[in-house]
PDB file of C-alpha atoms in Angstrom:
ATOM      1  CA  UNK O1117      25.764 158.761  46.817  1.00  0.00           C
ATOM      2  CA  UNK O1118      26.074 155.122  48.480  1.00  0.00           C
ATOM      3  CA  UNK O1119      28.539 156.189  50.757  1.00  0.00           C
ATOM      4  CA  UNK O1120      26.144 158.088  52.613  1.00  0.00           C
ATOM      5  CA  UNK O1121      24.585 154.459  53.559  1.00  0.00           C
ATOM      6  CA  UNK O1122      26.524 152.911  57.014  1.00  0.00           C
ATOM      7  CA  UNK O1123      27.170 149.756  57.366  1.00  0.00           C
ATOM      8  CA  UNK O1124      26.084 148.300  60.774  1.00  0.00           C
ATOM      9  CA  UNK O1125      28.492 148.797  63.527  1.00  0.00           C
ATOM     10  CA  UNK O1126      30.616 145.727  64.002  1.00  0.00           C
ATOM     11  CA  UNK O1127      29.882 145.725  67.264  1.00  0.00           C
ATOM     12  CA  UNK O1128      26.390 144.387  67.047  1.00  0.00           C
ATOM     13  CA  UNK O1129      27.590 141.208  65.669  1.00  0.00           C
ATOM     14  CA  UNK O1130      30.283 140.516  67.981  1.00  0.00           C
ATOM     15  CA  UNK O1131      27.734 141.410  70.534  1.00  0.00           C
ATOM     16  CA  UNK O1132      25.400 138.349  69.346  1.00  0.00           C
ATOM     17  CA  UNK O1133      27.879 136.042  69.438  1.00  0.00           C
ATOM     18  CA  UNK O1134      28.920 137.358  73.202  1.00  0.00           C
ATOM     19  CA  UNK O1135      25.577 137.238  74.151  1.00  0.00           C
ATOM     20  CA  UNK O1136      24.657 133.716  72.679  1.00  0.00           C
ATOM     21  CA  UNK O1137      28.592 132.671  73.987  1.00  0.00           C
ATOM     22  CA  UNK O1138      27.383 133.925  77.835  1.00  0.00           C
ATOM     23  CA  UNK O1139      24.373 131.699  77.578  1.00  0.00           C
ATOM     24  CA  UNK O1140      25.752 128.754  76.906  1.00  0.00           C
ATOM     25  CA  UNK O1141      28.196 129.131  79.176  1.00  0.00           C
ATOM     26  CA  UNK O1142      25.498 129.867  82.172  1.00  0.00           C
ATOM     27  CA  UNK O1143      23.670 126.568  81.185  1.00  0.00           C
ATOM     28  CA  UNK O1144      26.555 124.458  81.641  1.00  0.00           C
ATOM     29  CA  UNK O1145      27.878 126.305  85.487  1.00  0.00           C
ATOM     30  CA  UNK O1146      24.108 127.051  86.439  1.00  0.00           C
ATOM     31  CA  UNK O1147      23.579 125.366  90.280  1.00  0.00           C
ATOM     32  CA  UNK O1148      20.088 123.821  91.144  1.00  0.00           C
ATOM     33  CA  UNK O1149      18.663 124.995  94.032  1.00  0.00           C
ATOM     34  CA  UNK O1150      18.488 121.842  96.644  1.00  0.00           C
ATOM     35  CA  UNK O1151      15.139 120.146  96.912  1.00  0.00           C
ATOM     36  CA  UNK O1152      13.511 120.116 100.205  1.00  0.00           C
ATOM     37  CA  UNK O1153      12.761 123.864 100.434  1.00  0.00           C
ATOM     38  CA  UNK O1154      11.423 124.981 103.633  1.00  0.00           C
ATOM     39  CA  UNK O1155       7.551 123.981 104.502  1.00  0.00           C
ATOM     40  CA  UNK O1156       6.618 127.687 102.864  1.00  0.00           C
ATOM     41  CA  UNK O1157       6.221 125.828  99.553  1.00  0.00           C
ATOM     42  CA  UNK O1158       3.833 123.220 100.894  1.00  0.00           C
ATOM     43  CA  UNK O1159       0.688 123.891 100.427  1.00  0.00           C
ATOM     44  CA  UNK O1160      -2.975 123.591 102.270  1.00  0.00           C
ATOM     45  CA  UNK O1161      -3.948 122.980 105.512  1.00  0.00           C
ATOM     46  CA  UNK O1162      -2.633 119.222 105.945  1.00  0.00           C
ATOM     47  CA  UNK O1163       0.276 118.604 108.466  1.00  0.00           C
ATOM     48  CA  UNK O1164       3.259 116.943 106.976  1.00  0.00           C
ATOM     49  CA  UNK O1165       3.229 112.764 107.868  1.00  0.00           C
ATOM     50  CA  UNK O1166       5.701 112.455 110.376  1.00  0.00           C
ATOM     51  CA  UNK O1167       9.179 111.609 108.406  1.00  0.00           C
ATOM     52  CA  UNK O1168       9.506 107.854 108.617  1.00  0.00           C
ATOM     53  CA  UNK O1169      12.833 107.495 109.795  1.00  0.00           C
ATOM     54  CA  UNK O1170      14.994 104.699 107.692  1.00  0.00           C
ATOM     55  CA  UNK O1171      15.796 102.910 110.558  1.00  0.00           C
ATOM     56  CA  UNK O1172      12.465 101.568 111.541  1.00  0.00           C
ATOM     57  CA  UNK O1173       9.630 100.283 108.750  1.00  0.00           C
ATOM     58  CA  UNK O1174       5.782 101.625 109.046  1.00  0.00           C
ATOM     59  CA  UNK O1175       3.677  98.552 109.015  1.00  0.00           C
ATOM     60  CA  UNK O1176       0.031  99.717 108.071  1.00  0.00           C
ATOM     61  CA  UNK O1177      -2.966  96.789 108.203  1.00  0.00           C
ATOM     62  CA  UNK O1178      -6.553  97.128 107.851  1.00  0.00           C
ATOM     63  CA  UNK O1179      -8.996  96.794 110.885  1.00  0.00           C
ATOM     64  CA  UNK O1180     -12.866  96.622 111.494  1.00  0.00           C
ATOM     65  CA  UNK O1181     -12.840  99.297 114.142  1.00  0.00           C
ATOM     66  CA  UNK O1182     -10.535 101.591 115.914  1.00  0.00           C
ATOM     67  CA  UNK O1183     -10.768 104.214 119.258  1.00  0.00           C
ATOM     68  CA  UNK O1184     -10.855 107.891 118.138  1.00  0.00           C
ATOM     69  CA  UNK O1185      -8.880 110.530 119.950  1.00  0.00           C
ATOM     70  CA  UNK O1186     -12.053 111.240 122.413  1.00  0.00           C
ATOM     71  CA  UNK O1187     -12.432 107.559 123.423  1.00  0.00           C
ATOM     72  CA  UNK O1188     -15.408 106.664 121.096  1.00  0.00           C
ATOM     73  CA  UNK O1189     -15.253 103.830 118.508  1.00  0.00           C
ATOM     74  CA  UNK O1190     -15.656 103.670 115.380  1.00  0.00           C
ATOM     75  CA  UNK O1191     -16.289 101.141 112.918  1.00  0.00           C
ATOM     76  CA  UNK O1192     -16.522 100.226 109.225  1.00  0.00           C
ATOM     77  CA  UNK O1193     -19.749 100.698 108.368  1.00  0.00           C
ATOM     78  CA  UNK O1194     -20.689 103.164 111.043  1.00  0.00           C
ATOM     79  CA  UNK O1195     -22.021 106.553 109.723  1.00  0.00           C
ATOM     80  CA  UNK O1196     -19.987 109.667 111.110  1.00  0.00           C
ATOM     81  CA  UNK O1197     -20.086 113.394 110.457  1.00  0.00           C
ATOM     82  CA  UNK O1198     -16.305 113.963 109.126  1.00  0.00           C
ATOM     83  CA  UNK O1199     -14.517 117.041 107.898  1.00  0.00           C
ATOM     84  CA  UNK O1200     -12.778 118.618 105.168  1.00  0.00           C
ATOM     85  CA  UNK O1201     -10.576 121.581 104.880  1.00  0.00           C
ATOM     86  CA  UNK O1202     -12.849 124.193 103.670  1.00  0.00           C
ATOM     87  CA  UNK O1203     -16.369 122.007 103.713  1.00  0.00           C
ATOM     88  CA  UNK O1204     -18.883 121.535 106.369  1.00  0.00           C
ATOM     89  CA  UNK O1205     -19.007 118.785 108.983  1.00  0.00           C
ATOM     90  CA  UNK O1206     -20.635 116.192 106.419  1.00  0.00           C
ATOM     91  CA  UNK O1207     -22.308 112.802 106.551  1.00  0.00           C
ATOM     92  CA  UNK O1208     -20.002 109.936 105.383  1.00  0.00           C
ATOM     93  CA  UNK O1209     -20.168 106.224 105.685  1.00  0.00           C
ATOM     94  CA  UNK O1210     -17.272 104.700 106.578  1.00  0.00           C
ATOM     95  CA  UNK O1211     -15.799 102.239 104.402  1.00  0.00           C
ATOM     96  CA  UNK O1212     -12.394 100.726 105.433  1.00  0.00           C
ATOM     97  CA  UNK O1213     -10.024 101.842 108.615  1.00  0.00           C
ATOM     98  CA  UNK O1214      -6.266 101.441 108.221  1.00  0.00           C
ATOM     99  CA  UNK O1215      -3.711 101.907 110.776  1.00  0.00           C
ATOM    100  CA  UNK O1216      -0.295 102.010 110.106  1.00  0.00           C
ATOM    101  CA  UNK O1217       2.492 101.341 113.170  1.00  0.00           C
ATOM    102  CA  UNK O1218       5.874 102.174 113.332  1.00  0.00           C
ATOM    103  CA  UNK O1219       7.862  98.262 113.272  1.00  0.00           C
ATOM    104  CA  UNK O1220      10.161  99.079 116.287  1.00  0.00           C
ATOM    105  CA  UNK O1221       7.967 101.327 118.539  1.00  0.00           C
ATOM    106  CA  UNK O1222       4.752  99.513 117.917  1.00  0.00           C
ATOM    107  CA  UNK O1223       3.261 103.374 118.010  1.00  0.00           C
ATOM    108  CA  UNK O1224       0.829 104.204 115.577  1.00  0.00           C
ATOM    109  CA  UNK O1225       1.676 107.070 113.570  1.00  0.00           C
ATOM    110  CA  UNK O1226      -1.358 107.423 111.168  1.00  0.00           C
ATOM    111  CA  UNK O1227      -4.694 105.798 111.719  1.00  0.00           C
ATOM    112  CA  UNK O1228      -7.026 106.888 108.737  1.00  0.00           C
ATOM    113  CA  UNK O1229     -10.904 106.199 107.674  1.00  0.00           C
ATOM    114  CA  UNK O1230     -11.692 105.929 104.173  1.00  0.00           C
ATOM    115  CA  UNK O1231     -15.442 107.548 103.562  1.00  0.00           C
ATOM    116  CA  UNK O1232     -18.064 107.639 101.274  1.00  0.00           C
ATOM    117  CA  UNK O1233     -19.762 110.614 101.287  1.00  0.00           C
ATOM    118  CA  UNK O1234     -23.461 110.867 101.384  1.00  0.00           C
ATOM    119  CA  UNK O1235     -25.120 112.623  98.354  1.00  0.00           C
ATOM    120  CA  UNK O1236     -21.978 112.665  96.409  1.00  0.00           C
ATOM    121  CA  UNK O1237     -20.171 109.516  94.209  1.00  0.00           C
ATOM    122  CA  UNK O1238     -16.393 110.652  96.194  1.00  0.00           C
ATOM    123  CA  UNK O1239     -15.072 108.910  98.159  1.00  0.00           C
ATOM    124  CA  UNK O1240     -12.195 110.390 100.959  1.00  0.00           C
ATOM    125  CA  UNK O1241      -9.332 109.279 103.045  1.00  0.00           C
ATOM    126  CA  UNK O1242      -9.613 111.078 106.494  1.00  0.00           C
ATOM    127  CA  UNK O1243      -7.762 110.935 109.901  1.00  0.00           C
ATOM    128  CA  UNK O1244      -9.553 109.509 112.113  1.00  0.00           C
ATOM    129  CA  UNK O1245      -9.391 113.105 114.394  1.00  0.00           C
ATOM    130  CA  UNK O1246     -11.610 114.454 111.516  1.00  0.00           C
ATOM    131  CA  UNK O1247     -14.420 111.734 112.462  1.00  0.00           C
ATOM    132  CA  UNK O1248     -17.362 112.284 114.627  1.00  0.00           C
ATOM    133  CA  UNK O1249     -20.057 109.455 115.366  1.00  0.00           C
ATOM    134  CA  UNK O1250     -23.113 110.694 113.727  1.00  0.00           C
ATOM    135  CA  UNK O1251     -26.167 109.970 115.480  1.00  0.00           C
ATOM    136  CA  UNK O1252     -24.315 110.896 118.971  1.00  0.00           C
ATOM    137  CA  UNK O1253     -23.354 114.459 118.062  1.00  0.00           C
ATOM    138  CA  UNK O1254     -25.790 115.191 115.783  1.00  0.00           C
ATOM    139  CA  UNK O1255     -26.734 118.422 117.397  1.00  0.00           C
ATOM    140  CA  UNK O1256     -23.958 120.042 117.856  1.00  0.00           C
ATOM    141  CA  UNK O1257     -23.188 119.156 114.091  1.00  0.00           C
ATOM    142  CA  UNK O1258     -26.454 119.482 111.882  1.00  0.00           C
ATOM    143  CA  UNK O1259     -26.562 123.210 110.109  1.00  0.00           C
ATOM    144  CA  UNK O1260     -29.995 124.081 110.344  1.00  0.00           C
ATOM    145  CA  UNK O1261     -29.377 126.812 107.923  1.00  0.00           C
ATOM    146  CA  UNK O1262     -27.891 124.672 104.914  1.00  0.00           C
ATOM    147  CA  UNK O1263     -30.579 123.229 102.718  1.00  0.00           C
ATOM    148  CA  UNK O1264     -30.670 121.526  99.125  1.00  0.00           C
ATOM    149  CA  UNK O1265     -27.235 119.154  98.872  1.00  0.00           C
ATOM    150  CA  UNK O1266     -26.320 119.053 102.622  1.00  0.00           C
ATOM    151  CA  UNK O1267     -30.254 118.307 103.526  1.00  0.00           C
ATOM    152  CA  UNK O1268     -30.314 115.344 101.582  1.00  0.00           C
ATOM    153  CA  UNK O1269     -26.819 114.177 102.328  1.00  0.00           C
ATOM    154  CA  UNK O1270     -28.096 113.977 106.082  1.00  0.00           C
ATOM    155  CA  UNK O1271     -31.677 112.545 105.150  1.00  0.00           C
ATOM    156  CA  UNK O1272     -29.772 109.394 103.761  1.00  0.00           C
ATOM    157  CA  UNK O1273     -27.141 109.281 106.298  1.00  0.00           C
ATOM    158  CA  UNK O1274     -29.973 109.215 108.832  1.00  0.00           C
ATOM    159  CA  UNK O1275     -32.307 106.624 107.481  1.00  0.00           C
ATOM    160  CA  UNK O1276     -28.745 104.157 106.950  1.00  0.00           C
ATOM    161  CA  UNK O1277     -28.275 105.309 110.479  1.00  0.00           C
ATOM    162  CA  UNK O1278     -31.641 103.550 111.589  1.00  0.00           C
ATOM    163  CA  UNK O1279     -31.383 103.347 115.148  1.00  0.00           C
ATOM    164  CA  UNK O1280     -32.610 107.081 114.554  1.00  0.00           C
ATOM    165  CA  UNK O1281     -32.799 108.680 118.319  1.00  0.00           C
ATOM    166  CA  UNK O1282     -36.231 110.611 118.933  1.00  0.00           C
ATOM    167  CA  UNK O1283     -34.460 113.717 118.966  1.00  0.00           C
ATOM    168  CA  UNK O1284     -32.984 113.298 115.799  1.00  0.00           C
ATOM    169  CA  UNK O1285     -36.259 112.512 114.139  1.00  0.00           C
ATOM    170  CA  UNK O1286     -37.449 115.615 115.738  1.00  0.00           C
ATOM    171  CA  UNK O1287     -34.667 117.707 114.304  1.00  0.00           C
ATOM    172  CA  UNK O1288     -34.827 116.302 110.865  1.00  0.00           C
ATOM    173  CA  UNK O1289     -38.882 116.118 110.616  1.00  0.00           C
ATOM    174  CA  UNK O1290     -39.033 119.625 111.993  1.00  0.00           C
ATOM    175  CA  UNK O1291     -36.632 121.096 109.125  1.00  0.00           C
ATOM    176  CA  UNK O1292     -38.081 119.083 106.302  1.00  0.00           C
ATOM    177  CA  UNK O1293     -38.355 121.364 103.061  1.00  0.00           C
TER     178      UNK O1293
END
């Protein structure tokens, strides 16, 4: 009674070989996408750096201090309330400024601070935008409501601050833990 028994269909087999024939075939013909999709893939906050056109070379040097965008200076050295996507304004001293110049216009297209951050071993590269001179706009910048990390972190910023402005010394004495 063997005959009751089917053999598989032939066309399963031929089907494998189709299928692993197709494959092949749509490795060899399959088309990359271009690179360079549109900014939806980019992610975070940051804006692009303006595309350095291959005409003209970007010429970046080191300096001691540099204006920010509100007409204040700031040095290496000074300490500055600065900003991070997603962080509070936070203490930072400020370690080395580098501004980089387009070699035809002369324009300076990025002008960035490189921080240490108070109370933490990281240290940052910033725009300069994201800077704010610490002891000058301390009140409209200290949290009164954060305590623990951020307390310290402005307790040390303030005492390597030293010229420490009465009102400063108020605010900081009056919220001491």
């Amino acid at each position: 009674g063997w005959q009751e028994v089917e053999p598989p269909p032939p066309s399963s087999s031929s089907y494998s070989l189709d299928s692993s024939h197709s494959e092949c075939s749509s490795t060899e013909t399959y088309d990359v996408p271009p690179p360079g999709e549109p900014a939806s893939s980019s992610s975070g906050p940051a804006p692009a750096p303006p595309p350095s056109s291959t005409t003209s070379s970007v010429f970046s040097k080191s300096v001691s201090k540099c204006l920010l965008p509100d007409g204040r200076t700031v040095c290496v050295g000074d300490i500055v309330w600065a900003k991070i996507y997603g962080f509070p304004w936070w203490p930072a001293r400020v370690l080395g400024i580098t501004v980089a110049r387009r070699g035809d216009t002369g324009l300076a297209v990025r002008q960035e601070a490189r921080v240490s951050w108070f109370g933490s071993p990281t240290t940052s590269f910033l725009p300069l935008s994201q800077l704010s001179p610490f002891l000058e706009t301390f009140q409209s910048r200290f949290d009164k409501k954060r305590k623990g990390p951020y307390r310290r972190a402005i307790a040390e910023a303030a005492s390597a601050a030293k010229q420490l402005t009465p009102e400063v010394r108020a605010l900081l004495t009056q919220f001491e833990t």
